[in-house]
Short mmCIF file of C-alpha atoms in Angstrom, two decimals:
data_model
loop_
_atom_site.label_atom_id
_atom_site.label_comp_id
_atom_site.label_asym_id
_atom_site.label_seq_id
_atom_site.Cartn_x
_atom_site.Cartn_y
_atom_site.Cartn_z
CA MET X 1 -0.03 -0.11 0.08
CA ASN X 2 1.46 3.23 -1.12
CA SER X 3 1.48 6.53 1.34
CA PHE X 4 -1.79 8.01 -0.57
CA HIS X 5 -3.86 5.26 -0.04
CA PHE X 6 -2.37 5.06 3.49
CA ILE X 7 -3.16 8.84 4.36
CA ARG X 8 -6.52 7.99 2.70
CA LEU X 9 -7.60 4.77 4.92
CA VAL X 10 -6.50 6.87 8.02
CA ILE X 11 -8.74 10.27 7.09
CA LEU X 12 -11.34 7.67 6.51
CA LYS X 13 -11.32 6.23 9.97
CA VAL X 14 -10.85 9.02 11.46
CA ALA X 15 -13.92 10.51 9.88
CA CYS X 16 -16.13 7.44 10.91
CA ALA X 17 -14.77 7.63 14.67
CA LEU X 18 -15.65 11.25 14.31
CA ALA X 19 -19.22 10.71 12.71
CA ALA X 20 -20.06 7.91 15.28
CA PHE X 21 -19.24 10.43 18.18
CA MET X 22 -21.22 13.40 16.79
CA LEU X 23 -24.14 10.70 16.62
CA LEU X 24 -23.91 9.70 20.22
CA VAL X 25 -23.36 13.20 21.24
CA SER X 26 -26.47 14.26 19.24
CA ALA X 27 -28.61 11.35 20.88
CA VAL X 28 -27.46 12.53 24.35
CA LEU X 29 -28.23 16.23 23.38
CA ALA X 30 -31.45 14.92 22.02
CA ALA X 31 -32.70 13.07 24.97
CA PRO X 32 -34.95 14.84 27.60
CA VAL X 33 -33.68 16.00 30.55
CA LEU X 34 -34.55 13.42 33.82
CA THR X 35 -35.40 15.64 36.77
CA VAL X 36 -34.94 13.77 40.08
CA ALA X 37 -36.62 14.97 43.41
CA ALA X 38 -34.05 13.27 45.92
CA ALA X 39 -34.68 13.12 50.08
CA ALA X 40 -32.20 15.00 51.70
CA ASP X 41 -30.38 12.23 52.95
CA LEU X 42 -29.16 11.36 49.75
CA ALA X 43 -27.24 14.70 49.41
CA THR X 44 -23.73 13.10 50.11
CA CYS X 45 -24.32 10.79 47.30
CA ILE X 46 -26.69 11.70 44.28
CA ASP X 47 -24.08 13.13 41.98
CA GLU X 48 -22.42 9.58 42.28
CA LEU X 49 -25.88 8.08 41.39
CA ASN X 50 -26.40 10.28 38.76
CA ALA X 51 -23.36 9.89 37.18
CA GLY X 52 -23.31 5.69 37.35
CA PHE X 53 -26.96 5.68 36.08
CA ALA X 54 -25.50 7.97 33.02
CA ARG X 55 -22.65 5.67 32.24
CA SER X 56 -25.23 2.37 32.60
CA VAL X 57 -27.47 3.86 29.70
CA GLY X 58 -24.54 5.15 27.46
CA GLY X 59 -25.11 8.87 28.80
CA ALA X 60 -27.93 10.72 29.97
CA LYS X 61 -28.70 14.29 31.33
CA VAL X 62 -29.85 14.19 35.00
CA ARG X 63 -30.91 17.32 37.17
CA ALA X 64 -31.13 16.34 40.22
CA SER X 65 -33.09 18.90 43.42
CA ILE X 66 -32.35 17.95 46.79
CA GLY X 67 -34.89 18.53 49.67
CA SER X 68 -37.42 17.36 52.28
CA SER X 69 -39.46 14.31 51.15
CA GLY X 70 -42.88 16.30 52.76
CA ASN X 71 -41.69 19.21 50.75
CA PHE X 72 -41.52 17.71 47.52
CA PHE X 73 -44.61 15.55 47.98
CA ALA X 74 -46.48 19.10 48.30
CA GLN X 75 -44.71 20.58 45.04
CA ILE X 76 -45.38 17.43 43.05
CA LYS X 77 -49.09 17.45 43.96
CA ASN X 78 -49.19 21.12 43.14
CA GLY X 79 -47.41 20.53 39.81
CA ALA X 80 -43.76 20.59 40.04
CA PRO X 81 -41.98 19.34 36.99
CA PHE X 82 -40.22 16.19 38.41
CA ASP X 83 -40.01 12.38 36.81
CA VAL X 84 -38.72 10.64 39.44
CA PHE X 85 -39.06 10.95 43.20
CA LEU X 86 -36.51 9.40 45.67
CA SER X 87 -38.13 9.85 48.95
CA ALA X 88 -36.68 9.43 52.48
CA ASP X 89 -40.20 6.93 53.15
CA THR X 90 -42.76 4.67 51.24
CA PHE X 91 -45.61 6.88 53.02
CA TYR X 92 -45.38 10.06 50.29
CA PRO X 93 -44.86 7.96 46.96
CA LEU X 94 -47.76 5.78 47.90
CA GLU X 95 -50.17 8.82 48.21
CA LEU X 96 -48.90 10.23 45.22
CA ALA X 97 -49.80 6.95 43.55
CA LYS X 98 -53.15 6.85 45.24
CA ALA X 99 -53.80 10.17 44.10
CA GLY X 100 -52.75 9.46 40.42
CA LEU X 101 -49.85 11.46 40.46
CA ALA X 102 -47.32 8.93 40.42
CA ASP X 103 -46.99 5.12 38.66
CA ALA X 104 -47.68 2.43 41.27
CA ALA X 105 -46.14 0.06 39.33
CA THR X 106 -42.90 1.37 39.83
CA MET X 107 -42.67 2.05 43.68
CA THR X 108 -39.34 0.44 44.85
CA VAL X 109 -38.13 0.11 47.99
CA TYR X 110 -34.28 1.51 47.10
CA ALA X 111 -32.89 1.45 50.85
CA HIS X 112 -33.42 1.65 54.38
CA GLY X 113 -32.04 4.83 56.46
CA GLN X 114 -29.87 4.36 59.53
CA LEU X 115 -30.43 6.72 62.34
CA VAL X 116 -27.68 7.59 64.52
CA MET X 117 -27.13 10.11 67.19
CA TRP X 118 -24.12 12.62 66.28
CA THR X 119 -21.78 14.77 68.22
CA ARG X 120 -18.77 16.93 67.33
CA ASP X 121 -17.81 17.47 70.63
CA PRO X 122 -15.24 14.73 71.67
CA ALA X 123 -16.08 15.36 75.63
CA LEU X 124 -20.01 13.96 74.84
CA ALA X 125 -19.68 10.35 75.19
CA LEU X 126 -22.70 9.33 73.50
CA ASP X 127 -22.14 5.49 74.75
CA ALA X 128 -24.70 6.31 77.17
CA GLY X 129 -27.33 6.81 74.74
CA PHE X 130 -30.38 8.58 75.28
CA ARG X 131 -29.70 9.50 78.63
CA ILE X 132 -26.45 11.88 77.22
CA LEU X 133 -29.65 14.32 76.30
CA ALA X 134 -30.29 15.21 79.70
CA ASP X 135 -26.83 16.61 80.57
CA PRO X 136 -26.80 20.19 80.81
CA ARG X 137 -23.84 20.88 78.54
CA VAL X 138 -26.33 19.71 75.74
CA ARG X 139 -28.50 22.70 75.22
CA HIS X 140 -29.61 21.91 71.83
CA ILE X 141 -30.69 18.94 70.12
CA ALA X 142 -31.34 19.04 66.28
CA ILE X 143 -33.71 16.38 64.38
CA ALA X 144 -35.31 17.30 61.21
CA ASN X 145 -39.11 18.39 61.05
CA PRO X 146 -40.67 15.40 62.20
CA ASP X 147 -43.82 17.25 60.19
CA VAL X 148 -42.16 16.60 56.59
CA ALA X 149 -39.15 14.83 57.07
CA PRO X 150 -39.29 10.76 57.54
CA TYR X 151 -35.84 10.84 59.87
CA GLY X 152 -37.49 13.48 62.11
CA ARG X 153 -40.45 10.92 62.42
CA ALA X 154 -38.14 8.44 63.27
CA ALA X 155 -36.28 10.54 65.73
CA LYS X 156 -39.23 11.79 67.49
CA ALA X 157 -40.50 8.00 67.54
CA ALA X 158 -37.29 6.82 68.80
CA LEU X 159 -37.47 9.78 71.68
CA GLU X 160 -40.89 8.90 72.55
CA LYS X 161 -40.39 5.13 73.20
CA ALA X 162 -37.36 6.36 75.41
CA GLY X 163 -39.46 8.43 77.39
CA MET X 164 -37.41 11.62 76.49
CA TRP X 165 -39.55 13.63 74.33
CA GLN X 166 -41.51 15.58 76.47
CA ALA X 167 -37.90 16.02 78.74
CA ILE X 168 -35.94 17.54 76.33
CA ARG X 169 -38.41 18.99 73.97
CA HIS X 170 -37.50 22.53 75.31
CA LYS X 171 -33.74 21.91 73.94
CA LEU X 172 -35.19 20.79 70.09
CA VAL X 173 -34.29 22.62 67.19
CA PHE X 174 -35.59 21.61 64.31
CA GLY X 175 -34.15 21.55 60.45
CA GLU X 176 -35.97 21.63 57.64
CA ASN X 177 -34.59 18.08 56.43
CA VAL X 178 -31.97 15.57 57.42
CA ALA X 179 -29.08 17.63 55.81
CA GLN X 180 -29.91 21.05 57.32
CA THR X 181 -29.91 18.72 60.69
CA ALA X 182 -26.63 17.89 60.14
CA GLN X 183 -25.37 21.32 59.50
CA PHE X 184 -26.86 22.38 63.00
CA VAL X 185 -24.19 20.14 64.56
CA GLU X 186 -21.65 20.51 62.08
CA THR X 187 -21.47 24.08 62.86
CA GLY X 188 -22.22 23.97 66.40
CA ASN X 189 -25.46 25.54 66.35
CA ALA X 190 -26.43 22.13 68.03
CA GLN X 191 -24.48 19.84 70.47
CA VAL X 192 -26.00 16.54 69.71
CA GLY X 193 -28.30 15.74 66.40
CA PHE X 194 -30.41 12.95 64.95
CA ILE X 195 -29.46 12.00 61.52
CA GLY X 196 -28.90 9.40 58.77
CA ILE X 197 -25.67 8.13 58.92
CA ALA X 198 -24.91 8.82 55.40
CA HIS X 199 -24.50 12.55 57.09
CA VAL X 200 -21.94 11.76 59.66
CA ARG X 201 -18.62 13.68 58.79
CA PRO X 202 -15.15 12.86 60.56
CA GLY X 203 -14.94 14.10 64.30
CA GLY X 204 -16.69 13.74 67.61
CA HIS X 205 -18.79 10.58 68.32
CA VAL X 206 -21.64 8.62 66.62
CA TRP X 207 -23.89 6.36 68.24
CA ARG X 208 -26.43 4.01 66.26
CA LEU X 209 -29.69 3.87 67.46
CA PRO X 210 -31.16 0.21 67.95
CA ALA X 211 -33.05 -0.68 65.35
CA ASP X 212 -36.15 -1.53 67.64
CA VAL X 213 -36.58 1.79 68.96
CA TYR X 214 -37.75 3.31 65.79
CA PRO X 215 -39.70 2.45 62.80
CA LEU X 216 -38.10 0.83 59.75
CA ILE X 217 -37.06 3.43 57.28
CA GLU X 218 -37.85 2.39 54.16
CA GLN X 219 -36.88 4.64 51.22
CA GLY X 220 -39.15 4.61 48.63
CA ALA X 221 -38.67 5.64 44.43
CA ILE X 222 -41.32 6.18 42.12
CA VAL X 223 -42.10 7.19 38.46
CA THR X 224 -44.15 10.21 38.58
CA ILE X 225 -47.27 10.41 35.92
CA ARG X 226 -44.86 13.27 33.99
CA GLY X 227 -42.05 10.55 34.35
CA ARG X 228 -44.03 8.21 32.51
CA ALA X 229 -43.54 10.05 29.28
CA ASN X 230 -39.47 10.01 30.02
CA PRO X 231 -37.92 6.42 29.41
CA ALA X 232 -35.34 7.40 31.53
CA ALA X 233 -37.13 7.60 34.75
CA PHE X 234 -38.11 3.67 34.24
CA ASN X 235 -34.27 3.16 33.77
CA TYR X 236 -33.14 5.40 36.43
CA ILE X 237 -35.73 3.00 39.02
CA LYS X 238 -33.86 -0.04 37.77
CA PHE X 239 -30.58 1.51 37.95
CA LEU X 240 -31.29 1.99 41.98
CA ARG X 241 -32.05 -2.24 41.84
CA SER X 242 -28.95 -2.96 40.11
CA GLU X 243 -25.51 -4.11 41.53
CA ALA X 244 -23.97 -0.48 40.95
CA GLY X 245 -26.67 1.35 42.40
CA ARG X 246 -26.63 -0.95 45.11
CA ALA X 247 -23.02 -0.55 45.62
CA ILE X 248 -23.10 3.31 45.87
CA LEU X 249 -26.21 3.38 48.16
CA LYS X 250 -24.27 0.97 50.52
CA LYS X 251 -20.77 2.72 50.19
CA HIS X 252 -22.71 5.95 51.55
CA GLY X 253 -24.16 4.07 54.45
CA PHE X 254 -27.58 2.86 53.42
CA ALA X 255 -28.89 -0.93 54.46
CA LEU X 256 -29.99 -2.57 51.13
CA PRO X 257 -33.43 -4.20 50.94
CA GLN X 258 -33.57 -7.59 49.69
CA VAL X 259 -34.06 -7.59 46.09
CA ARG X 260 -37.46 -9.15 44.66
CA GLY X 261 -38.24 -9.71 40.85
#
């Protein structure tokens, strides 16, 4: 093969590769954006989940919003344009399905939340469990708002079961969601907080609450009625159940439900 034909062959191969690349880029750009409403306890891993999902389908555009499950529930009821709802419980997704605002067949328990008590104060020994909350050094105790946040409801249930709710109620400060609750502890605005294990940062002490003192935090994912028109929404739910998706959730401290079907 002379040099002229060799150069033509190289140019042809480069042109074909470039054309294939442009087709791939065009397909990704043409695909609708997948909008995800994600519970605040996913803040530490949602970017990794979205990147993993995009890789699993050969490219996708995902736009996620982080907030309290209760607030997202209200927003979706009022027409907020989300395709997938990742709640910190199953109550809100199931209520959307009952109202005809989500596809009940897509409802999936993708993780179990783990409730912990956390402090950044090295002098506070959380081995004492709930008793530490009566310590005069603990002036403020942070929990997520139990009216809208599943982790807040779980924390309230645990405190009530321990007989502590009324005794320490005057110390409570409420975060809008579990992420803000963790911020209260991290910034020193609360000496102790009840948060999901995914939000624990290095430093201080952690006490994992016994599983029998609060209701199981089953975290539910569902495709909204709007999302039914976006094939990526259904694939996102499948990704959460996949080995890759579950590995990311486990890495960030979530317990994993048994996969059925």
